[in-house]
């Protein structure tokens, strides 16, 4: 026996220890795997020995190998052996190995319970400590259940080291065995007051983590932590507590307000950046909560300032985190971030790509009409400088994202945008040709006023051979030619020299383009050809026409040979057509008109809702089967005969028959749902008939006139650069500013005359909305298909239960300066519960919905109530109106959640708010002498209106005018009366109403003639309706 | 929460790894390759935070040694960044020479500082106390 021991220790001298292994692995870099497998063989031998020291050494080496990625789970039992060694140094090696490689799936763990319990109660505190640390890594639900009591006892151990560890391990125990939480919690809470600071912070740690997992249960501890936060000086603990409050505030918004002060103090006083960062983040998050509940005290100005300091810091880490936090503020308080645009732009120059990308993210939210061109110009500079296509492509997509966001909202000049897109096509090797192309198409189709310009630019692109040349290697960018060819063909009337473009589209090199682009080329060459034939008709130039026919006949055969079916088919079809036309040309037959007819009709954008509005023809039941579905029994027969799986089949059969009725109903419902969501599906609508008769085709599509204040100049020669638009835009704005300035002065004079009725909002130097766009995006004019119903009908479709929400009674009410209060009655006509209603209006330049400070210009307002079925309630919204002389309509949307028994769905309802001029008038009493003076004054301009065949008694008539149009009667003599009213901006409106032989004459005077005209128009309407 | 901590040399070899959430060995290997590649490829003037899948990576370089920490979305990057420094300072205070051959002691230190994936101790003397006792036991 003794001999064996001696022999063992001699052997050990030759064993590798960990150091040898590490060195060995380093020196065998060439054949590491081979070396390690030999080492593992050695270790296996060592583990077979009885000597615990040898085993411990082996396990120690295994731990290292495990870290290098080798599986050592086969040695799990040996690890348990080493863990149970009585010698601490070995025990520790065992526990370390276990904590590195044991997990819930390791089955030998169940053998360790008693050993661990023994270690936990060991008189040596380090035995206990090592067991606790190990447990935190590999505790399983079983271990947690069996050992919870032991660990709980240790929380009151005399040694602070053990108390601390026990408290920390309890967290893991709670996670694995939640039942232990309730009995252990009081003791855990006691530890917050432990005399030892280590134990104390451990308790804070555990409670904070628990609370973040389930904040609701820990709200009651908020005061305690609040006290700790204001007294603790340990930054790590403070961060924990602040994080905890971050989890609590969404549940208790009042807490957010209370926190602002201590957090602000910390932000001011701390020197630890991590703590500062945590505070700032929490304040930002709090503000997000506040914004949701409309109680935000103020935008986190302090945070923005601090973040600015971080971003300006030379430390890249602070810069990065500052930008990261800034983007969180941007979501809720865009205005307060926008003023730091300069800084963000600077970051685009940073050496670090991750910082540049963060800055790009921020820019997206910072653009406005005012700065878009400037920002994009800077980005274009970066595009040119950028190294590496990834970052450059990122820049490209960001430019397009920024410009196209919310329906091109920020673009005031589309010529500029087209030029930018054209410039982007010069980028080599970009992957986003398709994106550029789709933007070109979208803009050219939707912004009518830009088509002339776009066509000329596209013609230059087609003429330019560089894009064609690049088509070989960089496939993506030639997608742009797809757009260019289509735009030139479709809007060919704008082309300067169609024959030249036609020639460019038929060059032999085109045949190197991808098939789908060639096909577009050929189709649009035909369109162009038609334009040439037709365009020359007025000035007969047979030669040009014959030359173009010949050109097509010469060039098309190349495409007829194309391997692409689409190209081949189109080419041969058009070739035959042209040959026929040529024949007719020789006979001097005029064919222009006939050929143009091939491509007649304008393509307009289609509104997303368009399909829904097409009524379903009578007698068409969309839910009926076209073919009856095969019956269940049939489908059963078709199943392959299962020889071995009979058991299963028998099992399945009853299931099938049971499904029948219910399942079919469910499927039908699902299909209806799917149809409702499918834009191409025509929905049934009982009010369809009316719409059907009303519509008469394309002429009835409303088209908005586009105001174009930048002259459409065609750049001579080479492609224009976008820069000049910046200058042009500046000039245009200056011009506008001047004009506005003049008007403003006039107004001011007037205002001074009247007392106390000043406008509330003093327009600043140049507010965002004052910038009138040069081109309007054609959103409103999106084409509705034939037979479309007017939107008003759609809103009140009584058979759609979700739509049965009625917006009634829209009336401008009491006003303050340029404010109008609109009360809206929401009536729930459906049978479902409606909640989370959000009211939003698309602001016009003139009228805006007033939103709480800090919210964006497109944010909706929460309606402060919910609507059970059949209930109605009133909500008021304030609008600010600049000019009141014209009536207006605002489009709006109400979104809400429909709560059915088992599900809830999001729905929306579109409506229009009609602001009449009368709603801007306030019933104001006036004495007859003041009235007389007003009439005498030269300021008022007069007009009159005559209403025929009014059969009302005179006093009814007066009452009607007073009620509907907010007038008060000054004086009445027989069938003659004087009425007075005043607008919210202080205009006087005087009426003289005479009644004789069923005819009413109204002589009116007002200091604002268009206001008066509109009011009279409205009065006329009131009586024509009755 | 801290998900893992790696110590890696300039050549990209792992010197120490500690996971606070169980991950399969195979997945771990590919994760380590990605993380190491992601951090080592960055230049000195670039910031120390990298977004990688669901993790945020915080790394710091000390001579030829990199410490890389993977944390969850809600963790404070700067706090972890400072923790790494704290950790390295403790190592510096305790080890006079190469730490490579005393890996199990590094583990002891780490276990005092991070537990359950959370920072639990930052006081240097409290971190080192158990280790010093251990050394005394080994001497006797």
mmCIF file with all atom_site columns, C-alpha atoms in Angstrom, chain A residues 445-616:
data_model
loop_
_atom_site.group_PDB
_atom_site.id
_atom_site.type_symbol
_atom_site.label_atom_id
_atom_site.label_alt_id
_atom_site.label_comp_id
_atom_site.label_asym_id
_atom_site.label_entity_id
_atom_site.label_seq_id
_atom_site.pdbx_PDB_ins_code
_atom_site.Cartn_x
_atom_site.Cartn_y
_atom_site.Cartn_z
_atom_site.occupancy
_atom_site.B_iso_or_equiv
_atom_site.pdbx_formal_charge
_atom_site.auth_seq_id
_atom_site.auth_comp_id
_atom_site.auth_asym_id
_atom_site.auth_atom_id
_atom_site.pdbx_PDB_model_num
ATOM 1   C CA . UNK A 1 445 ? -45.794 59.342 -62.194 1.00 0.00 ? 445 UNK A CA 1
ATOM 2   C CA . UNK A 1 446 ? -47.027 61.141 -59.112 1.00 0.00 ? 446 UNK A CA 1
ATOM 3   C CA . UNK A 1 447 ? -45.675 64.629 -59.578 1.00 0.00 ? 447 UNK A CA 1
ATOM 4   C CA . UNK A 1 448 ? -47.189 65.708 -62.841 1.00 0.00 ? 448 UNK A CA 1
ATOM 5   C CA . UNK A 1 449 ? -45.431 69.037 -62.953 1.00 0.00 ? 449 UNK A CA 1
ATOM 6   C CA . UNK A 1 450 ? -42.049 67.387 -62.927 1.00 0.00 ? 450 UNK A CA 1
ATOM 7   C CA . UNK A 1 451 ? -42.603 65.092 -65.871 1.00 0.00 ? 451 UNK A CA 1
ATOM 8   C CA . UNK A 1 452 ? -41.204 67.519 -68.444 1.00 0.00 ? 452 UNK A CA 1
ATOM 9   C CA . UNK A 1 453 ? -38.012 67.892 -66.502 1.00 0.00 ? 453 UNK A CA 1
ATOM 10  C CA . UNK A 1 454 ? -37.755 64.222 -65.651 1.00 0.00 ? 454 UNK A CA 1
ATOM 11  C CA . UNK A 1 455 ? -38.175 63.176 -69.265 1.00 0.00 ? 455 UNK A CA 1
ATOM 12  C CA . UNK A 1 456 ? -35.347 65.409 -70.417 1.00 0.00 ? 456 UNK A CA 1
ATOM 13  C CA . UNK A 1 457 ? -33.069 64.045 -67.694 1.00 0.00 ? 457 UNK A CA 1
ATOM 14  C CA . UNK A 1 458 ? -34.011 60.468 -68.518 1.00 0.00 ? 458 UNK A CA 1
ATOM 15  C CA . UNK A 1 459 ? -33.367 61.073 -72.193 1.00 0.00 ? 459 UNK A CA 1
ATOM 16  C CA . UNK A 1 460 ? -29.856 62.180 -71.282 1.00 0.00 ? 460 UNK A CA 1
ATOM 17  C CA . UNK A 1 461 ? -29.401 59.017 -69.234 1.00 0.00 ? 461 UNK A CA 1
ATOM 18  C CA . UNK A 1 462 ? -30.483 56.885 -72.166 1.00 0.00 ? 462 UNK A CA 1
ATOM 19  C CA . UNK A 1 463 ? -28.140 58.744 -74.434 1.00 0.00 ? 463 UNK A CA 1
ATOM 20  C CA . UNK A 1 464 ? -25.265 58.340 -72.033 1.00 0.00 ? 464 UNK A CA 1
ATOM 21  C CA . UNK A 1 465 ? -23.450 55.126 -72.744 1.00 0.00 ? 465 UNK A CA 1
ATOM 22  C CA . UNK A 1 466 ? -21.575 54.766 -69.465 1.00 0.00 ? 466 UNK A CA 1
ATOM 23  C CA . UNK A 1 467 ? -24.512 53.091 -67.769 1.00 0.00 ? 467 UNK A CA 1
ATOM 24  C CA . UNK A 1 468 ? -24.785 50.663 -70.640 1.00 0.00 ? 468 UNK A CA 1
ATOM 25  C CA . UNK A 1 469 ? -21.095 49.950 -70.526 1.00 0.00 ? 469 UNK A CA 1
ATOM 26  C CA . UNK A 1 470 ? -21.245 49.137 -66.829 1.00 0.00 ? 470 UNK A CA 1
ATOM 27  C CA . UNK A 1 471 ? -24.088 46.740 -67.260 1.00 0.00 ? 471 UNK A CA 1
ATOM 28  C CA . UNK A 1 472 ? -21.772 43.795 -67.481 1.00 0.00 ? 472 UNK A CA 1
ATOM 29  C CA . UNK A 1 473 ? -20.157 43.800 -64.059 1.00 0.00 ? 473 UNK A CA 1
ATOM 30  C CA . UNK A 1 474 ? -22.439 46.006 -62.043 1.00 0.00 ? 474 UNK A CA 1
ATOM 31  C CA . UNK A 1 475 ? -25.809 44.697 -62.933 1.00 0.00 ? 475 UNK A CA 1
ATOM 32  C CA . UNK A 1 476 ? -27.761 46.645 -60.437 1.00 0.00 ? 476 UNK A CA 1
ATOM 33  C CA . UNK A 1 477 ? -27.248 50.185 -61.634 1.00 0.00 ? 477 UNK A CA 1
ATOM 34  C CA . UNK A 1 478 ? -28.585 49.511 -65.129 1.00 0.00 ? 478 UNK A CA 1
ATOM 35  C CA . UNK A 1 479 ? -31.998 49.051 -63.505 1.00 0.00 ? 479 UNK A CA 1
ATOM 36  C CA . UNK A 1 480 ? -32.100 52.817 -63.718 1.00 0.00 ? 480 UNK A CA 1
ATOM 37  C CA . UNK A 1 481 ? -32.362 52.494 -67.486 1.00 0.00 ? 481 UNK A CA 1
ATOM 38  C CA . UNK A 1 482 ? -35.586 50.577 -66.998 1.00 0.00 ? 482 UNK A CA 1
ATOM 39  C CA . UNK A 1 483 ? -37.090 53.633 -65.357 1.00 0.00 ? 483 UNK A CA 1
ATOM 40  C CA . UNK A 1 484 ? -35.504 56.005 -67.841 1.00 0.00 ? 484 UNK A CA 1
ATOM 41  C CA . UNK A 1 485 ? -36.848 54.156 -70.866 1.00 0.00 ? 485 UNK A CA 1
ATOM 42  C CA . UNK A 1 486 ? -40.316 53.865 -69.423 1.00 0.00 ? 486 UNK A CA 1
ATOM 43  C CA . UNK A 1 487 ? -40.517 57.530 -68.438 1.00 0.00 ? 487 UNK A CA 1
ATOM 44  C CA . UNK A 1 488 ? -39.303 58.678 -71.855 1.00 0.00 ? 488 UNK A CA 1
ATOM 45  C CA . UNK A 1 489 ? -41.800 56.470 -73.616 1.00 0.00 ? 489 UNK A CA 1
ATOM 46  C CA . UNK A 1 490 ? -44.782 57.133 -71.408 1.00 0.00 ? 490 UNK A CA 1
ATOM 47  C CA . UNK A 1 491 ? -44.391 60.897 -71.250 1.00 0.00 ? 491 UNK A CA 1
ATOM 48  C CA . UNK A 1 492 ? -42.875 61.284 -74.684 1.00 0.00 ? 492 UNK A CA 1
ATOM 49  C CA . UNK A 1 493 ? -44.765 64.521 -75.348 1.00 0.00 ? 493 UNK A CA 1
ATOM 50  C CA . UNK A 1 494 ? -42.134 66.259 -73.225 1.00 0.00 ? 494 UNK A CA 1
ATOM 51  C CA . UNK A 1 495 ? -39.183 65.071 -75.282 1.00 0.00 ? 495 UNK A CA 1
ATOM 52  C CA . UNK A 1 496 ? -37.199 67.656 -77.161 1.00 0.00 ? 496 UNK A CA 1
ATOM 53  C CA . UNK A 1 497 ? -35.894 65.383 -79.824 1.00 0.00 ? 497 UNK A CA 1
ATOM 54  C CA . UNK A 1 498 ? -37.880 62.144 -79.821 1.00 0.00 ? 498 UNK A CA 1
ATOM 55  C CA . UNK A 1 499 ? -36.154 60.842 -82.918 1.00 0.00 ? 499 UNK A CA 1
ATOM 56  C CA . UNK A 1 500 ? -32.790 61.073 -81.230 1.00 0.00 ? 500 UNK A CA 1
ATOM 57  C CA . UNK A 1 501 ? -34.029 59.302 -78.108 1.00 0.00 ? 501 UNK A CA 1
ATOM 58  C CA . UNK A 1 502 ? -35.643 56.660 -80.291 1.00 0.00 ? 502 UNK A CA 1
ATOM 59  C CA . UNK A 1 503 ? -32.291 56.077 -81.901 1.00 0.00 ? 503 UNK A CA 1
ATOM 60  C CA . UNK A 1 504 ? -30.622 55.850 -78.475 1.00 0.00 ? 504 UNK A CA 1
ATOM 61  C CA . UNK A 1 505 ? -33.085 53.221 -77.362 1.00 0.00 ? 505 UNK A CA 1
ATOM 62  C CA . UNK A 1 506 ? -32.382 50.975 -80.301 1.00 0.00 ? 506 UNK A CA 1
ATOM 63  C CA . UNK A 1 507 ? -28.618 50.939 -80.258 1.00 0.00 ? 507 UNK A CA 1
ATOM 64  C CA . UNK A 1 508 ? -27.117 47.487 -80.643 1.00 0.00 ? 508 UNK A CA 1
ATOM 65  C CA . UNK A 1 509 ? -25.490 47.754 -77.214 1.00 0.00 ? 509 UNK A CA 1
ATOM 66  C CA . UNK A 1 510 ? -28.923 47.684 -75.612 1.00 0.00 ? 510 UNK A CA 1
ATOM 67  C CA . UNK A 1 511 ? -28.933 43.994 -76.368 1.00 0.00 ? 511 UNK A CA 1
ATOM 68  C CA . UNK A 1 512 ? -26.387 43.507 -73.586 1.00 0.00 ? 512 UNK A CA 1
ATOM 69  C CA . UNK A 1 513 ? -28.868 44.653 -70.953 1.00 0.00 ? 513 UNK A CA 1
ATOM 70  C CA . UNK A 1 514 ? -30.890 42.178 -68.890 1.00 0.00 ? 514 UNK A CA 1
ATOM 71  C CA . UNK A 1 515 ? -33.978 40.896 -70.672 1.00 0.00 ? 515 UNK A CA 1
ATOM 72  C CA . UNK A 1 516 ? -36.616 42.689 -68.660 1.00 0.00 ? 516 UNK A CA 1
ATOM 73  C CA . UNK A 1 517 ? -34.954 46.022 -69.392 1.00 0.00 ? 517 UNK A CA 1
ATOM 74  C CA . UNK A 1 518 ? -34.636 45.284 -73.109 1.00 0.00 ? 518 UNK A CA 1
ATOM 75  C CA . UNK A 1 519 ? -38.334 44.458 -73.188 1.00 0.00 ? 519 UNK A CA 1
ATOM 76  C CA . UNK A 1 520 ? -39.150 47.849 -71.696 1.00 0.00 ? 520 UNK A CA 1
ATOM 77  C CA . UNK A 1 521 ? -36.859 49.506 -74.202 1.00 0.00 ? 521 UNK A CA 1
ATOM 78  C CA . UNK A 1 522 ? -38.676 47.923 -77.117 1.00 0.00 ? 522 UNK A CA 1
ATOM 79  C CA . UNK A 1 523 ? -42.137 48.639 -75.822 1.00 0.00 ? 523 UNK A CA 1
ATOM 80  C CA . UNK A 1 524 ? -41.278 52.257 -75.194 1.00 0.00 ? 524 UNK A CA 1
ATOM 81  C CA . UNK A 1 525 ? -39.481 52.619 -78.505 1.00 0.00 ? 525 UNK A CA 1
ATOM 82  C CA . UNK A 1 526 ? -42.856 51.789 -79.994 1.00 0.00 ? 526 UNK A CA 1
ATOM 83  C CA . UNK A 1 527 ? -44.502 54.471 -77.882 1.00 0.00 ? 527 UNK A CA 1
ATOM 84  C CA . UNK A 1 528 ? -41.895 56.944 -79.010 1.00 0.00 ? 528 UNK A CA 1
ATOM 85  C CA . UNK A 1 529 ? -42.426 55.954 -82.587 1.00 0.00 ? 529 UNK A CA 1
ATOM 86  C CA . UNK A 1 530 ? -46.115 56.669 -82.192 1.00 0.00 ? 530 UNK A CA 1
ATOM 87  C CA . UNK A 1 531 ? -45.237 60.060 -80.761 1.00 0.00 ? 531 UNK A CA 1
ATOM 88  C CA . UNK A 1 532 ? -42.979 60.807 -83.699 1.00 0.00 ? 532 UNK A CA 1
ATOM 89  C CA . UNK A 1 533 ? -45.697 59.904 -86.177 1.00 0.00 ? 533 UNK A CA 1
ATOM 90  C CA . UNK A 1 534 ? -48.267 61.947 -84.359 1.00 0.00 ? 534 UNK A CA 1
ATOM 91  C CA . UNK A 1 535 ? -46.105 64.863 -83.346 1.00 0.00 ? 535 UNK A CA 1
ATOM 92  C CA . UNK A 1 536 ? -45.041 65.543 -86.910 1.00 0.00 ? 536 UNK A CA 1
ATOM 93  C CA . UNK A 1 537 ? -48.565 65.412 -88.244 1.00 0.00 ? 537 UNK A CA 1
ATOM 94  C CA . UNK A 1 538 ? -49.150 69.120 -87.779 1.00 0.00 ? 538 UNK A CA 1
ATOM 95  C CA . UNK A 1 539 ? -46.040 69.987 -89.723 1.00 0.00 ? 539 UNK A CA 1
ATOM 96  C CA . UNK A 1 540 ? -45.912 67.248 -92.282 1.00 0.00 ? 540 UNK A CA 1
ATOM 97  C CA . UNK A 1 541 ? -42.377 66.002 -92.369 1.00 0.00 ? 541 UNK A CA 1
ATOM 98  C CA . UNK A 1 542 ? -42.683 62.747 -94.152 1.00 0.00 ? 542 UNK A CA 1
ATOM 99  C CA . UNK A 1 543 ? -39.004 62.288 -94.288 1.00 0.00 ? 543 UNK A CA 1
ATOM 100 C CA . UNK A 1 544 ? -38.523 62.128 -90.508 1.00 0.00 ? 544 UNK A CA 1
ATOM 101 C CA . UNK A 1 545 ? -41.407 59.728 -90.185 1.00 0.00 ? 545 UNK A CA 1
ATOM 102 C CA . UNK A 1 546 ? -40.109 57.448 -92.873 1.00 0.00 ? 546 UNK A CA 1
ATOM 103 C CA . UNK A 1 547 ? -36.660 57.601 -91.441 1.00 0.00 ? 547 UNK A CA 1
ATOM 104 C CA . UNK A 1 548 ? -37.911 56.510 -88.029 1.00 0.00 ? 548 UNK A CA 1
ATOM 105 C CA . UNK A 1 549 ? -39.868 53.633 -89.558 1.00 0.00 ? 549 UNK A CA 1
ATOM 106 C CA . UNK A 1 550 ? -36.769 52.580 -91.383 1.00 0.00 ? 550 UNK A CA 1
ATOM 107 C CA . UNK A 1 551 ? -34.745 52.883 -88.173 1.00 0.00 ? 551 UNK A CA 1
ATOM 108 C CA . UNK A 1 552 ? -37.073 50.506 -86.373 1.00 0.00 ? 552 UNK A CA 1
ATOM 109 C CA . UNK A 1 553 ? -37.108 48.094 -89.263 1.00 0.00 ? 553 UNK A CA 1
ATOM 110 C CA . UNK A 1 554 ? -33.319 48.127 -89.344 1.00 0.00 ? 554 UNK A CA 1
ATOM 111 C CA . UNK A 1 555 ? -32.711 47.750 -85.631 1.00 0.00 ? 555 UNK A CA 1
ATOM 112 C CA . UNK A 1 556 ? -35.499 45.521 -84.360 1.00 0.00 ? 556 UNK A CA 1
ATOM 113 C CA . UNK A 1 557 ? -34.369 42.292 -86.041 1.00 0.00 ? 557 UNK A CA 1
ATOM 114 C CA . UNK A 1 558 ? -31.483 42.164 -83.573 1.00 0.00 ? 558 UNK A CA 1
ATOM 115 C CA . UNK A 1 559 ? -33.964 41.909 -80.738 1.00 0.00 ? 559 UNK A CA 1
ATOM 116 C CA . UNK A 1 560 ? -36.150 39.413 -82.575 1.00 0.00 ? 560 UNK A CA 1
ATOM 117 C CA . UNK A 1 561 ? -33.202 37.064 -82.207 1.00 0.00 ? 561 UNK A CA 1
ATOM 118 C CA . UNK A 1 562 ? -33.001 37.619 -78.490 1.00 0.00 ? 562 UNK A CA 1
ATOM 119 C CA . UNK A 1 563 ? -32.885 34.606 -76.239 1.00 0.00 ? 563 UNK A CA 1
ATOM 120 C CA . UNK A 1 564 ? -35.265 36.289 -73.852 1.00 0.00 ? 564 UNK A CA 1
ATOM 121 C CA . UNK A 1 565 ? -38.825 35.337 -74.726 1.00 0.00 ? 565 UNK A CA 1
ATOM 122 C CA . UNK A 1 566 ? -40.340 38.619 -73.665 1.00 0.00 ? 566 UNK A CA 1
ATOM 123 C CA . UNK A 1 567 ? -37.888 40.629 -75.750 1.00 0.00 ? 567 UNK A CA 1
ATOM 124 C CA . UNK A 1 568 ? -38.330 38.378 -78.746 1.00 0.00 ? 568 UNK A CA 1
ATOM 125 C CA . UNK A 1 569 ? -42.097 38.467 -78.626 1.00 0.00 ? 569 UNK A CA 1
ATOM 126 C CA . UNK A 1 570 ? -42.368 42.215 -78.263 1.00 0.00 ? 570 UNK A CA 1
ATOM 127 C CA . UNK A 1 571 ? -39.737 42.897 -80.916 1.00 0.00 ? 571 UNK A CA 1
ATOM 128 C CA . UNK A 1 572 ? -41.282 40.694 -83.558 1.00 0.00 ? 572 UNK A CA 1
ATOM 129 C CA . UNK A 1 573 ? -44.752 42.013 -82.833 1.00 0.00 ? 573 UNK A CA 1
ATOM 130 C CA . UNK A 1 574 ? -43.660 45.615 -83.156 1.00 0.00 ? 574 UNK A CA 1
ATOM 131 C CA . UNK A 1 575 ? -41.492 44.902 -86.173 1.00 0.00 ? 575 UNK A CA 1
ATOM 132 C CA . UNK A 1 576 ? -44.475 43.597 -88.099 1.00 0.00 ? 576 UNK A CA 1
ATOM 133 C CA . UNK A 1 577 ? -46.511 46.582 -87.022 1.00 0.00 ? 577 UNK A CA 1
ATOM 134 C CA . UNK A 1 578 ? -43.865 49.024 -88.252 1.00 0.00 ? 578 UNK A CA 1
ATOM 135 C CA . UNK A 1 579 ? -43.553 47.196 -91.567 1.00 0.00 ? 579 UNK A CA 1
ATOM 136 C CA . UNK A 1 580 ? -47.257 47.586 -92.054 1.00 0.00 ? 580 UNK A CA 1
ATOM 137 C CA . UNK A 1 581 ? -47.079 51.267 -91.159 1.00 0.00 ? 581 UNK A CA 1
ATOM 138 C CA . UNK A 1 582 ? -44.280 51.761 -93.633 1.00 0.00 ? 582 UNK A CA 1
ATOM 139 C CA . UNK A 1 583 ? -46.436 50.332 -96.361 1.00 0.00 ? 583 UNK A CA 1
ATOM 140 C CA . UNK A 1 584 ? -49.174 52.770 -95.487 1.00 0.00 ? 584 UNK A CA 1
ATOM 141 C CA . UNK A 1 585 ? -46.650 55.587 -95.420 1.00 0.00 ? 585 UNK A CA 1
ATOM 142 C CA . UNK A 1 586 ? -45.633 54.791 -98.942 1.00 0.00 ? 586 UNK A CA 1
ATOM 143 C CA . UNK A 1 587 ? -49.248 55.152 -99.933 1.00 0.00 ? 587 UNK A CA 1
ATOM 144 C CA . UNK A 1 588 ? -49.187 58.473 -98.061 1.00 0.00 ? 588 UNK A CA 1
ATOM 145 C CA . UNK A 1 589 ? -51.900 57.395 -95.638 1.00 0.00 ? 589 UNK A CA 1
ATOM 146 C CA . UNK A 1 590 ? -51.870 59.302 -92.367 1.00 0.00 ? 590 UNK A CA 1
ATOM 147 C CA . UNK A 1 591 ? -51.484 56.770 -89.613 1.00 0.00 ? 591 UNK A CA 1
ATOM 148 C CA . UNK A 1 592 ? -50.348 58.885 -86.656 1.00 0.00 ? 592 UNK A CA 1
ATOM 149 C CA . UNK A 1 593 ? -53.651 58.911 -84.855 1.00 0.00 ? 593 UNK A CA 1
ATOM 150 C CA . UNK A 1 594 ? -54.263 55.181 -85.189 1.00 0.00 ? 594 UNK A CA 1
ATOM 151 C CA . UNK A 1 595 ? -50.818 54.320 -83.917 1.00 0.00 ? 595 UNK A CA 1
ATOM 152 C CA . UNK A 1 596 ? -51.120 56.701 -80.990 1.00 0.00 ? 596 UNK A CA 1
ATOM 153 C CA . UNK A 1 597 ? -54.403 55.041 -80.098 1.00 0.00 ? 597 UNK A CA 1
ATOM 154 C CA . UNK A 1 598 ? -52.402 51.937 -79.274 1.00 0.00 ? 598 UNK A CA 1
ATOM 155 C CA . UNK A 1 599 ? -50.953 53.692 -76.281 1.00 0.00 ? 599 UNK A CA 1
ATOM 156 C CA . UNK A 1 600 ? -53.824 56.024 -75.422 1.00 0.00 ? 600 UNK A CA 1
ATOM 157 C CA . UNK A 1 601 ? -54.836 56.722 -71.865 1.00 0.00 ? 601 UNK A CA 1
ATOM 158 C CA . UNK A 1 602 ? -52.935 58.182 -69.033 1.00 0.00 ? 602 UNK A CA 1
ATOM 159 C CA . UNK A 1 603 ? -51.456 56.112 -66.277 1.00 0.00 ? 603 UNK A CA 1
ATOM 160 C CA . UNK A 1 604 ? -52.163 57.559 -62.896 1.00 0.00 ? 604 UNK A CA 1
ATOM 161 C CA . UNK A 1 605 ? -51.211 56.367 -59.461 1.00 0.00 ? 605 UNK A CA 1
ATOM 162 C CA . UNK A 1 606 ? -53.863 54.307 -57.759 1.00 0.00 ? 606 UNK A CA 1
ATOM 163 C CA . UNK A 1 607 ? -54.805 54.976 -54.175 1.00 0.00 ? 607 UNK A CA 1
ATOM 164 C CA . UNK A 1 608 ? -54.244 52.072 -51.804 1.00 0.00 ? 608 UNK A CA 1
ATOM 165 C CA . UNK A 1 609 ? -57.913 52.064 -50.898 1.00 0.00 ? 609 UNK A CA 1
ATOM 166 C CA . UNK A 1 610 ? -59.075 52.205 -54.498 1.00 0.00 ? 610 UNK A CA 1
ATOM 167 C CA . UNK A 1 611 ? -59.864 48.556 -54.936 1.00 0.00 ? 611 UNK A CA 1
ATOM 168 C CA . UNK A 1 612 ? -62.070 48.517 -51.893 1.00 0.00 ? 612 UNK A CA 1
ATOM 169 C CA . UNK A 1 613 ? -64.228 51.233 -53.332 1.00 0.00 ? 613 UNK A CA 1
ATOM 170 C CA . UNK A 1 614 ? -65.177 49.415 -56.482 1.00 0.00 ? 614 UNK A CA 1
ATOM 171 C CA . UNK A 1 615 ? -68.719 48.190 -55.906 1.00 0.00 ? 615 UNK A CA 1
ATOM 172 C CA . UNK A 1 616 ? -69.542 44.571 -56.528 1.00 0.00 ? 616 UNK A CA 1
#
